[in-house]
């Protein structure tokens, strides 16, 4: 087992990439804190993992709310006594062309996709420093690295994730903490299901592998970066996108 007895917090774990990662991590022996805004689904998902023999607990949290996040981290420590891994995966889209993008939708995406990553990381890091080891993985996007039509807010936040990842890798490396990001391409989840069909057809035609990604394609990237196998990997942005932007 690649994560035996490690304690992992995964945000956005009720759906898509986060849930798939929670399942993979539980199968690899991790004790998983599933963190999500969606309480009903999150509880179901944690129960599903426990039925499969995993150790999983759900925590209802809005990652954009700092008090909420601090409370969750205290609860995880109380429940599992430590945090070894943080996966900053929660995210939302509010797509619109620049000329039509409202301030409200701009700010909503920044609050979750940027401030949420900052909140969770700052809350968890003191515990990792105290234990002299930790793994932080944040989810960027092909949109944050190369830009994407209709995603001013989202691309800004996902580019910020890259900047924060590299900064934290430099600050925290000497404390025994590895900080990396994963930049997925277009992966089959609810998030992509909202994209107009003509856009998806166009996107597919630009991917050398000629298909969208599966949630497990990202789950296994998270797994590698969370495991001891990646102990010398720090400050990297792992592109898992079928080669979309080569
Ligand atoms: N790439 C290339 N062209 C795009 C595009 C994209 N991502 N999004 C829109 N376009 C094109 C449209 O095909 C259209 O072209 P034509 O004028 O030739 O028909 C033009 O831009 C205008 O688009 P709409 O007519 O749809 O304009 P709208 O104002 O009604 O809607 C929009 C704009 C909300 C941005 C809508 O086009 C849309 O949802 N586009 C998809 C945006 C997208 O790719 N989001 C990714 C979501 S998944 C995700 O975020 C995960 C991740 O990290 C990758
Ligand atoms: P999804 O929409 O399927 O799941 C996102 C989860 O995050 C949901 O369960 C939702 O309830 C939760 N969430 C949203 N806001 C929250 C908040 N404020 N606090 C706590 N939880 C919250 O999305 P998906 O596709 O699984 O995306 C996961 C991550 O991967 C996101 O950060 C997304 O931006 C990123 N990503 C996704 C890609 C894709 O193609 N699906 C591509 C590149 C990046």
mmCIF file of C-alpha atoms and ligand atoms in Angstrom, residues 93 95-97 100 141-143 148-151 154 185-186 191-192 195-196 198-199 202, ligand 1:
data_model
loop_
_atom_site.group_PDB
_atom_site.id
_atom_site.type_symbol
_atom_site.label_atom_id
_atom_site.label_comp_id
_atom_site.label_asym_id
_atom_site.label_seq_id
_atom_site.Cartn_x
_atom_site.Cartn_y
_atom_site.Cartn_z
ATOM 1 C CA UNK A 93 -16.388 27.696 -12.776
ATOM 2 C CA UNK A 95 -17.580 31.002 -17.385
ATOM 3 C CA UNK A 96 -18.314 34.130 -19.455
ATOM 4 C CA UNK A 97 -16.553 36.204 -22.083
ATOM 5 C CA UNK A 100 -19.963 39.811 -20.140
ATOM 6 C CA UNK A 141 -5.591 23.675 -14.873
ATOM 7 C CA UNK A 142 -4.578 23.836 -18.494
ATOM 8 C CA UNK A 143 -6.617 27.072 -18.439
ATOM 9 C CA UNK A 148 -8.945 29.614 -22.136
ATOM 10 C CA UNK A 149 -11.778 31.420 -23.911
ATOM 11 C CA UNK A 150 -14.511 32.381 -21.410
ATOM 12 C CA UNK A 151 -12.397 31.804 -18.294
ATOM 13 C CA UNK A 154 -10.858 30.759 -13.547
ATOM 14 C CA UNK A 185 -6.629 19.107 -19.154
ATOM 15 C CA UNK A 186 -10.323 18.424 -19.873
ATOM 16 C CA UNK A 191 -17.577 20.568 -14.476
ATOM 17 C CA UNK A 192 -16.899 19.682 -18.108
ATOM 18 C CA UNK A 195 -19.309 23.036 -21.662
ATOM 19 C CA UNK A 196 -21.146 23.484 -25.005
ATOM 20 C CA UNK A 198 -19.176 22.424 -30.111
ATOM 21 C CA UNK A 199 -16.444 23.575 -27.717
ATOM 22 C CA UNK A 202 -13.035 21.465 -30.812
HETATM 23 N N1 LIG B 1 -12.328 27.388 -26.867
HETATM 24 C C1 LIG B 1 -12.472 27.824 -28.142
HETATM 25 N N2 LIG B 1 -13.538 28.537 -28.575
HETATM 26 C C2 LIG B 1 -14.506 28.793 -27.682
HETATM 27 C C3 LIG B 1 -14.431 28.377 -26.343
HETATM 28 C C4 LIG B 1 -13.279 27.631 -25.936
HETATM 29 N N3 LIG B 1 -13.113 27.192 -24.660
HETATM 30 N N4 LIG B 1 -15.534 28.801 -25.691
HETATM 31 C C5 LIG B 1 -16.267 29.454 -26.594
HETATM 32 N N5 LIG B 1 -15.663 29.450 -27.784
HETATM 33 C C6 LIG B 1 -16.166 30.072 -29.020
HETATM 34 C C7 LIG B 1 -17.530 29.515 -29.394
HETATM 35 O O1 LIG B 1 -17.379 28.282 -30.095
HETATM 36 C C8 LIG B 1 -18.091 30.628 -30.243
HETATM 37 O O2 LIG B 1 -17.534 30.549 -31.523
HETATM 38 P P1 LIG B 1 -18.420 31.003 -32.810
HETATM 39 O O3 LIG B 1 -18.701 32.472 -32.596
HETATM 40 O O4 LIG B 1 -17.513 30.701 -33.955
HETATM 41 O O5 LIG B 1 -19.653 30.136 -32.765
HETATM 42 C C9 LIG B 1 -17.546 31.880 -29.546
HETATM 43 O O6 LIG B 1 -16.422 31.444 -28.765
HETATM 44 C C10 LIG B 1 -18.550 32.536 -28.639
HETATM 45 O O7 LIG B 1 -19.099 31.549 -27.786
HETATM 46 P P2 LIG B 1 -20.651 31.509 -27.412
HETATM 47 O O8 LIG B 1 -21.492 31.736 -28.615
HETATM 48 O O9 LIG B 1 -20.903 30.232 -26.646
HETATM 49 O O10 LIG B 1 -20.742 32.797 -26.451
HETATM 50 P P3 LIG B 1 -21.575 32.981 -25.130
HETATM 51 O O11 LIG B 1 -21.318 34.377 -24.645
HETATM 52 O O12 LIG B 1 -22.987 32.519 -25.312
HETATM 53 O O13 LIG B 1 -20.903 31.952 -24.088
HETATM 54 C C11 LIG B 1 -19.109 30.959 -22.876
HETATM 55 C C12 LIG B 1 -19.538 32.107 -23.747
HETATM 56 C C13 LIG B 1 -19.924 30.965 -21.551
HETATM 57 C C14 LIG B 1 -17.638 31.195 -22.561
HETATM 58 C C15 LIG B 1 -19.370 29.603 -23.550
HETATM 59 O O14 LIG B 1 -18.891 29.650 -24.878
HETATM 60 C C16 LIG B 1 -18.652 28.485 -22.861
HETATM 61 O O15 LIG B 1 -19.142 27.966 -21.864
HETATM 62 N N6 LIG B 1 -17.474 28.099 -23.391
HETATM 63 C C17 LIG B 1 -16.661 27.061 -22.781
HETATM 64 C C18 LIG B 1 -15.620 27.658 -21.879
HETATM 65 C C19 LIG B 1 -14.742 26.539 -21.408
HETATM 66 O O16 LIG B 1 -13.967 25.983 -22.160
HETATM 67 N N7 LIG B 1 -14.822 26.227 -20.097
HETATM 68 C C20 LIG B 1 -14.084 25.130 -19.541
HETATM 69 C C21 LIG B 1 -14.936 24.543 -18.430
HETATM 70 S S1 LIG B 1 -14.236 23.001 -17.838
HETATM 71 C C22 LIG B 1 -13.011 23.561 -16.870
HETATM 72 O O17 LIG B 1 -12.892 24.694 -16.518
HETATM 73 C C23 LIG B 1 -12.020 22.537 -16.461
HETATM 74 C C24 LIG B 1 -10.682 22.974 -16.863
HETATM 75 O O18 LIG B 1 -9.906 23.377 -15.992
HETATM 76 C C25 LIG B 1 -10.285 22.847 -18.256
#
